[in-house]
mmCIF file of C-alpha atoms and ligand atoms in Angstrom:
data_model
loop_
_atom_site.group_PDB
_atom_site.id
_atom_site.type_symbol
_atom_site.label_atom_id
_atom_site.label_comp_id
_atom_site.label_asym_id
_atom_site.label_seq_id
_atom_site.Cartn_x
_atom_site.Cartn_y
_atom_site.Cartn_z
ATOM 1 C CA MET Y 1274 76.843 -134.372 -1.826
ATOM 2 C CA ARG Y 1275 77.656 -132.270 1.224
ATOM 3 C CA ILE Y 1276 78.935 -128.759 0.582
ATOM 4 C CA LEU Y 1277 81.170 -127.660 3.451
ATOM 5 C CA HIS Y 1278 82.758 -124.255 3.963
ATOM 6 C CA THR Y 1279 84.629 -124.428 7.270
ATOM 7 C CA VAL Y 1280 87.413 -126.561 8.731
ATOM 8 C CA GLU Y 1281 85.149 -127.531 11.650
ATOM 9 C CA GLU Y 1282 82.515 -128.895 9.231
ATOM 10 C CA VAL Y 1283 85.127 -131.042 7.460
ATOM 11 C CA ILE Y 1284 86.484 -132.370 10.784
ATOM 12 C CA GLN Y 1285 82.948 -133.169 11.885
ATOM 13 C CA TRP Y 1286 82.281 -135.039 8.627
ATOM 14 C CA ARG Y 1287 85.624 -136.837 8.836
ATOM 15 C CA THR Y 1288 85.117 -137.932 12.455
ATOM 16 C CA GLN Y 1289 81.337 -138.489 12.055
ATOM 17 C CA GLY Y 1290 80.735 -137.891 15.718
ATOM 18 C CA LEU Y 1291 83.579 -139.770 17.348
ATOM 19 C CA ARG Y 1292 84.474 -142.497 14.819
ATOM 20 C CA ASN Y 1293 87.140 -141.630 12.295
ATOM 21 C CA ILE Y 1294 85.788 -142.058 8.753
ATOM 22 C CA ARG Y 1295 89.214 -143.404 7.749
ATOM 23 C CA SER Y 1296 88.549 -146.499 9.875
ATOM 24 C CA LYS Y 1297 85.519 -147.169 7.638
ATOM 25 C CA GLY Y 1298 87.387 -146.825 4.344
ATOM 26 C CA THR Y 1299 89.664 -144.556 2.382
ATOM 27 C CA ILE Y 1300 89.349 -140.886 1.461
ATOM 28 C CA GLY Y 1301 90.414 -139.740 -2.012
ATOM 29 C CA PHE Y 1302 90.948 -136.019 -2.529
ATOM 30 C CA VAL Y 1303 91.018 -133.815 -5.630
ATOM 31 C CA PRO Y 1304 92.086 -130.214 -4.951
ATOM 32 C CA THR Y 1305 90.935 -127.783 -7.677
ATOM 33 C CA MET Y 1306 90.405 -124.112 -8.392
ATOM 34 C CA GLY Y 1307 86.998 -124.879 -9.971
ATOM 35 C CA CYS Y 1308 85.895 -124.212 -13.567
ATOM 36 C CA LEU Y 1309 85.886 -127.974 -13.821
ATOM 37 C CA HIS Y 1310 86.424 -129.705 -17.183
ATOM 38 C CA PRO Y 1311 86.853 -133.336 -18.290
ATOM 39 C CA GLY Y 1312 90.488 -133.227 -17.074
ATOM 40 C CA HIS Y 1313 89.250 -132.700 -13.510
ATOM 41 C CA ALA Y 1314 86.469 -135.242 -14.093
ATOM 42 C CA SER Y 1315 89.064 -137.921 -14.896
ATOM 43 C CA LEU Y 1316 90.855 -137.267 -11.568
ATOM 44 C CA ILE Y 1317 87.568 -137.303 -9.670
ATOM 45 C CA SER Y 1318 86.322 -140.497 -11.364
ATOM 46 C CA GLN Y 1319 89.601 -142.228 -10.508
ATOM 47 C CA SER Y 1320 89.207 -141.177 -6.876
ATOM 48 C CA VAL Y 1321 85.585 -142.359 -6.778
ATOM 49 C CA ARG Y 1322 86.647 -145.731 -8.265
ATOM 50 C CA GLU Y 1323 89.542 -146.214 -5.861
ATOM 51 C CA ASN Y 1324 88.173 -144.874 -2.567
ATOM 52 C CA THR Y 1325 85.241 -145.188 -0.201
ATOM 53 C CA TYR Y 1326 84.811 -141.414 -0.044
ATOM 54 C CA THR Y 1327 85.839 -138.619 -2.401
ATOM 55 C CA VAL Y 1328 86.373 -135.014 -1.363
ATOM 56 C CA VAL Y 1329 86.870 -132.255 -3.966
ATOM 57 C CA SER Y 1330 87.949 -128.754 -2.983
ATOM 58 C CA ILE Y 1331 87.276 -125.601 -4.967
ATOM 59 C CA PHE Y 1332 89.360 -122.633 -3.915
ATOM 60 C CA VAL Y 1333 90.923 -120.039 -6.211
ATOM 61 C CA ASN Y 1334 94.154 -119.630 -4.271
ATOM 62 C CA PRO Y 1335 95.458 -116.018 -4.326
ATOM 63 C CA SER Y 1336 98.961 -116.894 -3.091
ATOM 64 C CA GLN Y 1337 99.789 -118.712 -6.351
ATOM 65 C CA PHE Y 1338 98.942 -115.654 -8.478
ATOM 66 C CA ALA Y 1339 101.376 -112.793 -9.055
ATOM 67 C CA PRO Y 1340 99.945 -109.260 -8.775
ATOM 68 C CA THR Y 1341 100.109 -109.059 -12.608
ATOM 69 C CA GLU Y 1342 98.241 -112.339 -13.190
ATOM 70 C CA ASP Y 1343 94.580 -113.219 -13.710
ATOM 71 C CA LEU Y 1344 93.259 -113.786 -10.144
ATOM 72 C CA ASP Y 1345 90.271 -111.467 -10.615
ATOM 73 C CA SER Y 1346 89.297 -112.754 -14.048
ATOM 74 C CA TYR Y 1347 90.022 -116.444 -13.316
ATOM 75 C CA PRO Y 1348 86.842 -118.258 -14.470
ATOM 76 C CA ARG Y 1349 84.466 -119.107 -11.615
ATOM 77 C CA THR Y 1350 81.596 -121.462 -12.494
ATOM 78 C CA LEU Y 1351 80.420 -122.845 -9.134
ATOM 79 C CA PRO Y 1352 76.785 -123.802 -10.047
ATOM 80 C CA ASP Y 1353 77.999 -125.861 -13.067
ATOM 81 C CA ASP Y 1354 80.839 -127.332 -11.003
ATOM 82 C CA ILE Y 1355 78.370 -128.501 -8.330
ATOM 83 C CA LYS Y 1356 76.196 -130.212 -10.985
ATOM 84 C CA LEU Y 1357 79.230 -132.037 -12.373
ATOM 85 C CA LEU Y 1358 80.440 -133.128 -8.915
ATOM 86 C CA GLU Y 1359 76.980 -134.468 -8.072
ATOM 87 C CA SER Y 1360 76.863 -136.439 -11.323
ATOM 88 C CA LEU Y 1361 80.254 -137.964 -10.459
ATOM 89 C CA ASN Y 1362 79.075 -139.129 -6.998
ATOM 90 C CA VAL Y 1363 81.437 -136.956 -5.018
ATOM 91 C CA ASP Y 1364 80.747 -137.173 -1.271
ATOM 92 C CA VAL Y 1365 82.005 -133.773 -0.137
ATOM 93 C CA LEU Y 1366 82.711 -130.457 -1.823
ATOM 94 C CA PHE Y 1367 84.938 -128.291 0.375
ATOM 95 C CA ALA Y 1368 84.633 -124.677 -0.742
ATOM 96 C CA PRO Y 1369 86.333 -122.578 1.938
ATOM 97 C CA THR Y 1370 86.255 -118.791 2.151
ATOM 98 C CA MET Y 1371 89.407 -116.710 1.878
ATOM 99 C CA HIS Y 1372 89.275 -116.033 5.638
ATOM 100 C CA VAL Y 1373 89.226 -119.763 6.432
ATOM 101 C CA MET Y 1374 92.336 -120.432 4.351
ATOM 102 C CA TYR Y 1375 94.226 -117.204 5.136
ATOM 103 C CA PRO Y 1376 93.043 -115.857 8.527
ATOM 104 C CA GLN Y 1377 95.654 -113.044 8.366
ATOM 105 C CA GLY Y 1378 94.547 -112.030 4.846
ATOM 106 C CA ILE Y 1379 96.505 -112.673 1.661
ATOM 107 C CA PRO Y 1380 97.851 -109.632 -0.192
ATOM 108 C CA LEU Y 1381 99.387 -110.597 -3.554
ATOM 109 C CA ASP Y 1382 102.550 -108.654 -2.738
ATOM 110 C CA VAL Y 1383 104.743 -111.335 -1.105
ATOM 111 C CA GLU Y 1384 106.539 -108.729 1.042
ATOM 112 C CA LYS Y 1385 103.240 -107.920 2.759
ATOM 113 C CA GLN Y 1386 102.159 -111.518 3.375
ATOM 114 C CA ARG Y 1387 101.984 -112.788 6.967
ATOM 115 C CA GLY Y 1388 101.607 -116.262 8.426
ATOM 116 C CA PRO Y 1389 103.035 -119.687 7.526
ATOM 117 C CA PHE Y 1390 104.124 -120.473 3.949
ATOM 118 C CA VAL Y 1391 105.663 -123.635 2.498
ATOM 119 C CA SER Y 1392 108.563 -123.453 0.024
ATOM 120 C CA VAL Y 1393 110.079 -126.420 -1.794
ATOM 121 C CA LEU Y 1394 113.477 -124.960 -2.604
ATOM 122 C CA GLY Y 1395 115.477 -126.262 -5.540
ATOM 123 C CA LEU Y 1396 112.584 -127.536 -7.650
ATOM 124 C CA SER Y 1397 110.408 -124.438 -7.421
ATOM 125 C CA GLU Y 1398 112.785 -122.000 -9.092
ATOM 126 C CA LYS Y 1399 113.089 -123.944 -12.354
ATOM 127 C CA LEU Y 1400 110.945 -123.638 -15.526
ATOM 128 C CA GLU Y 1401 107.515 -122.425 -14.365
ATOM 129 C CA GLY Y 1402 109.203 -120.897 -11.321
ATOM 130 C CA LYS Y 1403 111.402 -118.665 -13.499
ATOM 131 C CA THR Y 1404 108.388 -116.876 -14.952
ATOM 132 C CA ARG Y 1405 106.197 -117.325 -11.858
ATOM 133 C CA PRO Y 1406 108.658 -116.983 -8.934
ATOM 134 C CA ASN Y 1407 106.135 -117.442 -6.085
ATOM 135 C CA PHE Y 1408 103.777 -119.832 -7.831
ATOM 136 C CA PHE Y 1409 104.945 -123.094 -6.221
ATOM 137 C CA ARG Y 1410 105.221 -121.456 -2.791
ATOM 138 C CA GLY Y 1411 101.529 -120.575 -3.140
ATOM 139 C CA VAL Y 1412 100.608 -124.054 -4.371
ATOM 140 C CA ALA Y 1413 102.628 -125.891 -1.680
ATOM 141 C CA THR Y 1414 101.136 -123.645 1.018
ATOM 142 C CA VAL Y 1415 97.507 -124.104 0.019
ATOM 143 C CA VAL Y 1416 97.917 -127.848 -0.611
ATOM 144 C CA THR Y 1417 99.521 -128.289 2.843
ATOM 145 C CA LYS Y 1418 96.568 -126.501 4.425
ATOM 146 C CA LEU Y 1419 94.051 -128.557 2.416
ATOM 147 C CA PHE Y 1420 95.856 -131.840 3.203
ATOM 148 C CA ASN Y 1421 95.812 -131.011 6.931
ATOM 149 C CA ILE Y 1422 92.082 -130.327 6.787
ATOM 150 C CA VAL Y 1423 90.947 -133.246 4.605
ATOM 151 C CA MET Y 1424 93.493 -135.856 5.820
ATOM 152 C CA ALA Y 1425 92.955 -137.947 2.710
ATOM 153 C CA ASP Y 1426 94.679 -141.246 1.978
ATOM 154 C CA VAL Y 1427 95.343 -140.334 -1.672
ATOM 155 C CA ALA Y 1428 95.262 -137.063 -3.614
ATOM 156 C CA TYR Y 1429 94.982 -136.906 -7.414
ATOM 157 C CA PHE Y 1430 96.757 -134.398 -9.667
ATOM 158 C CA GLY Y 1431 96.960 -134.048 -13.455
ATOM 159 C CA GLN Y 1432 100.150 -134.562 -15.456
ATOM 160 C CA LYS Y 1433 99.503 -131.276 -17.284
ATOM 161 C CA ASP Y 1434 100.982 -129.488 -14.271
ATOM 162 C CA ILE Y 1435 103.856 -131.934 -14.070
ATOM 163 C CA GLN Y 1436 106.270 -129.656 -12.223
ATOM 164 C CA GLN Y 1437 103.535 -128.982 -9.651
ATOM 165 C CA PHE Y 1438 103.285 -132.739 -9.120
ATOM 166 C CA ILE Y 1439 107.058 -133.147 -8.653
ATOM 167 C CA VAL Y 1440 107.201 -130.195 -6.233
ATOM 168 C CA LEU Y 1441 104.274 -131.562 -4.205
ATOM 169 C CA GLN Y 1442 105.767 -135.073 -4.222
ATOM 170 C CA CYS Y 1443 108.945 -133.647 -2.658
ATOM 171 C CA MET Y 1444 106.881 -131.684 -0.135
ATOM 172 C CA VAL Y 1445 104.872 -134.755 0.892
ATOM 173 C CA GLU Y 1446 107.977 -136.953 1.196
ATOM 174 C CA GLU Y 1447 110.166 -134.531 3.112
ATOM 175 C CA LEU Y 1448 107.489 -133.054 5.370
ATOM 176 C CA PHE Y 1449 106.264 -136.609 6.117
ATOM 177 C CA VAL Y 1450 102.711 -135.822 5.021
ATOM 178 C CA ASN Y 1451 100.414 -138.795 5.394
ATOM 179 C CA THR Y 1452 98.675 -138.442 1.994
ATOM 180 C CA LYS Y 1453 99.923 -140.297 -1.095
ATOM 181 C CA LEU Y 1454 99.963 -138.529 -4.461
ATOM 182 C CA GLN Y 1455 98.798 -140.006 -7.724
ATOM 183 C CA MET Y 1456 99.451 -138.432 -11.131
ATOM 184 C CA MET Y 1457 96.835 -138.967 -13.850
ATOM 185 C CA PRO Y 1458 97.411 -138.639 -17.634
ATOM 186 C CA ILE Y 1459 96.664 -135.400 -19.476
ATOM 187 C CA VAL Y 1460 93.172 -135.216 -20.946
ATOM 188 C CA ARG Y 1461 93.232 -133.705 -24.459
ATOM 189 C CA ASN Y 1462 90.584 -132.661 -26.977
ATOM 190 C CA SER Y 1463 90.276 -134.735 -30.170
ATOM 191 C CA LYS Y 1464 93.090 -132.672 -31.798
ATOM 192 C CA GLY Y 1465 95.491 -132.996 -28.879
ATOM 193 C CA LEU Y 1466 94.996 -129.680 -27.064
ATOM 194 C CA ALA Y 1467 95.466 -130.271 -23.330
ATOM 195 C CA LEU Y 1468 92.287 -129.285 -21.475
ATOM 196 C CA SER Y 1469 92.734 -126.296 -19.174
ATOM 197 C CA SER Y 1470 90.397 -123.839 -17.451
ATOM 198 C CA ARG Y 1471 92.359 -121.038 -19.159
ATOM 199 C CA ASN Y 1472 91.404 -122.349 -22.650
ATOM 200 C CA LYS Y 1473 88.107 -120.533 -21.943
ATOM 201 C CA TYR Y 1474 89.851 -117.210 -22.604
ATOM 202 C CA LEU Y 1475 90.620 -118.101 -26.269
ATOM 203 C CA CYS Y 1476 88.445 -117.728 -29.393
ATOM 204 C CA PRO Y 1477 87.843 -120.819 -31.601
ATOM 205 C CA ASP Y 1478 90.591 -119.809 -34.104
ATOM 206 C CA SER Y 1479 93.212 -119.378 -31.397
ATOM 207 C CA LEU Y 1480 92.169 -122.643 -29.765
ATOM 208 C CA LYS Y 1481 92.723 -124.378 -33.108
ATOM 209 C CA ILE Y 1482 96.154 -122.809 -33.423
ATOM 210 C CA SER Y 1483 96.963 -123.884 -29.852
ATOM 211 C CA GLU Y 1484 96.527 -127.504 -30.914
ATOM 212 C CA ASN Y 1485 99.998 -127.130 -32.455
ATOM 213 C CA LEU Y 1486 101.563 -126.986 -29.006
ATOM 214 C CA TYR Y 1487 101.151 -130.726 -28.662
ATOM 215 C CA ARG Y 1488 102.149 -131.366 -32.299
ATOM 216 C CA GLY Y 1489 105.473 -129.667 -31.588
ATOM 217 C CA LEU Y 1490 106.108 -131.794 -28.516
ATOM 218 C CA GLN Y 1491 105.076 -134.936 -30.402
ATOM 219 C CA ALA Y 1492 107.627 -134.180 -33.140
ATOM 220 C CA ALA Y 1493 110.382 -134.125 -30.501
ATOM 221 C CA GLU Y 1494 109.014 -137.293 -28.948
ATOM 222 C CA SER Y 1495 109.185 -139.171 -32.273
ATOM 223 C CA ALA Y 1496 112.688 -137.839 -32.983
ATOM 224 C CA ILE Y 1497 113.823 -139.265 -29.617
ATOM 225 C CA LYS Y 1498 111.936 -142.539 -29.959
ATOM 226 C CA ASN Y 1499 113.282 -143.103 -33.492
ATOM 227 C CA LEU Y 1500 116.927 -142.598 -32.497
ATOM 228 C CA ALA Y 1501 119.113 -145.488 -33.699
ATOM 229 C CA PRO Y 1502 120.941 -147.412 -30.922
ATOM 230 C CA GLY Y 1503 124.020 -145.409 -29.811
ATOM 231 C CA ALA Y 1504 122.894 -142.275 -31.676
ATOM 232 C CA ARG Y 1505 122.521 -138.933 -29.917
ATOM 233 C CA LEU Y 1506 120.415 -135.806 -30.346
ATOM 234 C CA SER Y 1507 121.612 -132.588 -28.754
ATOM 235 C CA ARG Y 1508 119.319 -130.439 -26.671
ATOM 236 C CA SER Y 1509 119.180 -127.732 -29.349
ATOM 237 C CA GLU Y 1510 118.341 -130.272 -32.075
ATOM 238 C CA ILE Y 1511 115.422 -131.529 -29.974
ATOM 239 C CA ILE Y 1512 114.174 -128.056 -29.101
ATOM 240 C CA ASP Y 1513 114.506 -126.921 -32.743
ATOM 241 C CA THR Y 1514 112.299 -129.864 -33.761
ATOM 242 C CA VAL Y 1515 109.569 -128.421 -31.529
ATOM 243 C CA THR Y 1516 109.898 -124.783 -32.571
ATOM 244 C CA GLU Y 1517 110.047 -125.670 -36.298
ATOM 245 C CA ILE Y 1518 106.494 -127.022 -36.016
ATOM 246 C CA TRP Y 1519 105.469 -123.718 -34.408
ATOM 247 C CA ALA Y 1520 107.422 -121.471 -36.807
ATOM 248 C CA THR Y 1521 104.379 -120.124 -38.725
ATOM 249 C CA TYR Y 1522 102.639 -119.199 -35.486
ATOM 250 C CA ILE Y 1523 105.747 -117.646 -33.971
ATOM 251 C CA ASP Y 1524 106.176 -115.534 -37.135
ATOM 252 C CA SER Y 1525 102.505 -114.465 -37.075
ATOM 253 C CA HIS Y 1526 102.838 -113.539 -33.344
ATOM 254 C CA ASP Y 1527 100.138 -116.022 -32.343
ATOM 255 C CA PHE Y 1528 102.784 -117.795 -30.228
ATOM 256 C CA LYS Y 1529 105.486 -116.288 -28.055
ATOM 257 C CA VAL Y 1530 107.568 -119.067 -26.539
ATOM 258 C CA ASP Y 1531 108.311 -118.721 -22.823
ATOM 259 C CA TYR Y 1532 110.327 -121.940 -22.658
ATOM 260 C CA VAL Y 1533 110.791 -125.355 -24.203
ATOM 261 C CA SER Y 1534 112.552 -127.686 -21.811
ATOM 262 C CA LEU Y 1535 114.194 -131.073 -22.040
ATOM 263 C CA ALA Y 1536 114.641 -132.220 -18.455
ATOM 264 C CA ASP Y 1537 115.126 -135.199 -16.196
ATOM 265 C CA PHE Y 1538 111.738 -136.389 -14.867
ATOM 266 C CA LYS Y 1539 112.766 -136.597 -11.172
ATOM 267 C CA THR Y 1540 115.013 -133.570 -10.735
ATOM 268 C CA PHE Y 1541 113.806 -131.289 -13.512
ATOM 269 C CA ASN Y 1542 117.483 -130.630 -14.303
ATOM 270 C CA GLU Y 1543 117.936 -129.640 -17.948
ATOM 271 C CA LEU Y 1544 119.598 -132.278 -20.150
ATOM 272 C CA SER Y 1545 122.313 -131.514 -22.701
ATOM 273 C CA GLY Y 1546 120.937 -134.136 -25.079
ATOM 274 C CA VAL Y 1547 119.529 -137.638 -25.366
ATOM 275 C CA GLU Y 1548 121.353 -140.819 -26.280
ATOM 276 C CA LYS Y 1549 119.681 -144.080 -27.213
ATOM 277 C CA THR Y 1550 120.788 -146.444 -24.442
ATOM 278 C CA SER Y 1551 119.050 -149.286 -22.680
ATOM 279 C CA LYS Y 1552 119.185 -147.342 -19.395
ATOM 280 C CA GLN Y 1553 117.398 -144.208 -20.602
ATOM 281 C CA GLN Y 1554 116.004 -142.343 -17.534
ATOM 282 C CA PRO Y 1555 112.481 -140.935 -17.918
ATOM 283 C CA LEU Y 1556 112.600 -137.408 -19.288
ATOM 284 C CA VAL Y 1557 110.092 -134.623 -19.785
ATOM 285 C CA ILE Y 1558 109.733 -132.335 -22.772
ATOM 286 C CA SER Y 1559 107.663 -129.414 -21.591
ATOM 287 C CA CYS Y 1560 106.715 -125.977 -22.803
ATOM 288 C CA ALA Y 1561 104.985 -122.750 -21.895
ATOM 289 C CA VAL Y 1562 103.741 -120.561 -24.713
ATOM 290 C CA TYR Y 1563 101.940 -117.211 -24.653
ATOM 291 C CA VAL Y 1564 99.042 -117.385 -27.111
ATOM 292 C CA THR Y 1565 97.630 -114.056 -28.313
ATOM 293 C CA ASP Y 1566 93.926 -114.267 -28.996
ATOM 294 C CA ARG Y 1567 93.030 -113.520 -32.626
ATOM 295 C CA GLU Y 1568 89.704 -111.852 -31.751
ATOM 296 C CA LYS Y 1569 90.877 -109.931 -28.660
ATOM 297 C CA PRO Y 1570 94.616 -109.222 -29.147
ATOM 298 C CA ASP Y 1571 94.813 -107.780 -25.599
ATOM 299 C CA THR Y 1572 94.104 -111.282 -24.287
ATOM 300 C CA VAL Y 1573 97.306 -113.271 -23.962
ATOM 301 C CA VAL Y 1574 96.980 -116.733 -22.444
ATOM 302 C CA ARG Y 1575 99.942 -118.715 -21.169
ATOM 303 C CA LEU Y 1576 99.438 -122.399 -22.012
ATOM 304 C CA ILE Y 1577 101.605 -125.279 -20.791
ATOM 305 C CA ASP Y 1578 101.971 -128.852 -21.997
ATOM 306 C CA ASN Y 1579 104.366 -131.773 -21.680
ATOM 307 C CA ILE Y 1580 105.201 -135.311 -22.732
ATOM 308 C CA VAL Y 1581 107.004 -137.829 -20.510
ATOM 309 C CA ILE Y 1582 109.283 -140.195 -22.459
HETATM 310 O O1 LIG Q 513 96.310 -127.449 -10.010
HETATM 311 C C1 LIG Q 513 95.525 -126.641 -9.455
HETATM 312 O O2 LIG Q 513 94.357 -126.477 -9.848
HETATM 313 C C2 LIG Q 513 96.020 -125.814 -8.273
HETATM 314 O O3 LIG Q 513 97.358 -125.453 -8.442
HETATM 315 C C3 LIG Q 513 95.802 -126.508 -6.916
HETATM 316 C C4 LIG Q 513 96.592 -127.791 -6.808
HETATM 317 C C5 LIG Q 513 94.323 -126.785 -6.714
HETATM 318 C C6 LIG Q 513 96.258 -125.584 -5.776
HETATM 319 O O4 LIG Q 513 95.539 -124.395 -5.749
#
């Protein structure tokens, strides 16, 4: 596996002298912030299966972190990541420096930022965007930069960050970016907890408790799937089904709910309820919950999850 740090090195690899590598096959791309886990491995394996070459990037992108968030403590595990990428037969790891990605620097205070930024207005302000107002601007900006450098045919993203996928899909379509996006299913542990680099912050007890996130969403999923023809469930009935499963943990302050959403899959517009009809549009039940660690109560981790129905 080649480990490249500059844009020039990637262009040189991609053009291999003068011939474009794309004329010899396809490039699959998996952008990551490192601290790789089996969720990333599933994206990478899919890319390796479907493409001639696979490029993975590792870059902890400051512009998607608010000044109050965990940029400094975000887990960085490069030596282990490299071992995993080699075992998965990745062709190129692109690990750029901050200066490569943000030549004018990247202060976390948005007012002080300089240079080009990409905003996907409309989708970015909802759900995750309410709590993290500049998050999708940071993601869309860094992904645009990475796409322009790697020039992949296909890029792979996980369903866990479903709103990120929808925002990036809109960006790719409306900025006419020549890279297709593919969404891969959420990888969960044996008890249903969605794998995430941030799970590393939690002690075993709190991780066990966090498994209830998915149980809550599953309860809503079964309520919707078991609706009799013509019957209807209101939005609050569906959301109550989720929070009832979490009640013990909300009462014990293990969970503080940021949001539970019932939304249309394409637009992320909130729905007022669900009716059992033959023309049911795909919908997403998603949530963000602050989990307070039982061993270190100062550690509060915001976990997200979702189910597409
Ligand atoms: O999903 C992630 O890990 C990040 O948001 C991404 C897409 C690598 C951009 O920094």
